[in-house]
């Protein structure tokens, strides 16, 4: 017969089925705890330890317990696994070794493994519980099922519990569900409907372990304890912004099968960070222990959120994620995942108290440190004229520090120039001795700090709440659907968005820094990181990662339209600077289709461009008549020159057609263009040269195998192309590399393989002519769009 230990001291028991903590002393009873998935990772790490802690705390309450680890494996196979897990549970420091050993022995005697696969298995479990109750003459208090299984199994298991494992009238039933609770609004709605057919709302406990973290659980008590001081400043007039941040240093290896379907927004922002946001902004309840009021006030906030769209989010993906997906999901090398591993979202509340107040929700993998916090940064209207280190001029902030980071322990921090807060409860203490630690760039001594006297694990705290039927730390169906209603439109808009690639760790530098403008958010730096060593390697240490660098030169990267905007602005800036300095701007433009979008941008938007003082030169030309469509000059004329007010004598086409023939050496066209260039361009140094790159690595009309080193000191030369028309005229590296600024424009997915190759190869102008672009005293900037950069 299965052994049950009785403890006969009377204490509070919970009321059956209504989800509220009992206010009256109840007769003690027997509680059956069933962890479905009882030998899984979550159960091993947290759940059994949490239930052991519950057992220790309730051991003298008059309640008795049975613990069941359930799973699909046969009993003879899984029983040894379960007991290895149970042997690893431990007691808190305040429990003596002798007492701990006794409690642990009793706990193990009260536990057993049961196969829970079919309906018959659940029926057998119910018969076993009822037989045990009858044989030992026990009154049943309730049954607690913890579903530590994939979400797709919830509805089926709930149906089995409902049909076969419900306790008799007078005892409660509580079923705990782990996230994810759906993938979007529709799937969450379907799952909620399925569960509702088997369980009542009061019986379901959707757990978010973040709500069990000690600091998170004290956000409301802190606001209530300090209400008089906070009420005047807890609004848009005094709060500059709210930051809710969870940073992690680890990757997601081993979790790819799950993570690639969900990503960081679904995994962290939609639940953990959203819950923290509601705690910070909800109307304070009259009674914090009243679940209905707390959940209702949270719902009001969720219903007042402004819609989230593409302009309210930026996303990123750490550089080795693609390779991890290919390996773990057995995908081909050309498979690309859009799943973000980093996200920053700007949320705002349509409410008079918080209108236009930025709320940032940020989380990511492979970041510089492991830390979690909610930070309320207040506006400071004091300006110190001389002593900027005066405490009054330092940032005013309240920080709910969840743990880890530089502080290494959970705490609530309040700037000393704000107010001294009351302790949240008797189990917390004020920290008066400070280590040499900085938080947000400030010494820890600038803050009033309070921290729990004893650190407790989140799951243990929430398991205690479940036992007592306290639902204010759990997610109701209504609140869940309201949250998904907020996040689903954003997820849909991001589905086809390429995340920004970042290398991971300290190498991210300021790549993920964000910029807020009104209700929109964007990356502060439009430059993208790319490997200059071995793109697609397996570890961050294998990369020579440089922000804004490609092949050791500057790089600008953006979506095509923004990239062209940036290039056009840079050209105008260079033109204005050159004219200010010397009265003239010499611009050399390459042929081909790549610069056409740039030409249109200059025509349609840059009405103040100084064309009257600009000389336009050709980088290269095909040896065809200038009237033919293949002519680079014809393209330049049709798409740019005829639409701007540039003097005709400032236009310098290459003389490929002389003596009624094309590109004949004896006609001296190349020498003619060179003399014109030497005469008009000071030191033969163009102010700006725009180049493209062909699929074979050629630039200008300098092709692989063209033996560019044999062109001598010439500035202009006749060259041979492998494709028709074969004859070309081109500037040489001798003059290109004298330019003050050279821009290499690369656009389109078709150029991705080229960019990958160029990121790996060494300088070899004969094989890869573009690697010969090396301005002597000027700057080289690569302008690469996202399609070319990430494919």
XYZ file of C-alpha atoms in Angstrom, residues 74 152 590 738:
4
model
C 6.535 2.910 -19.079
C -0.536 21.024 -28.243
C 29.781 54.471 -63.364
C 43.430 59.474 -56.295
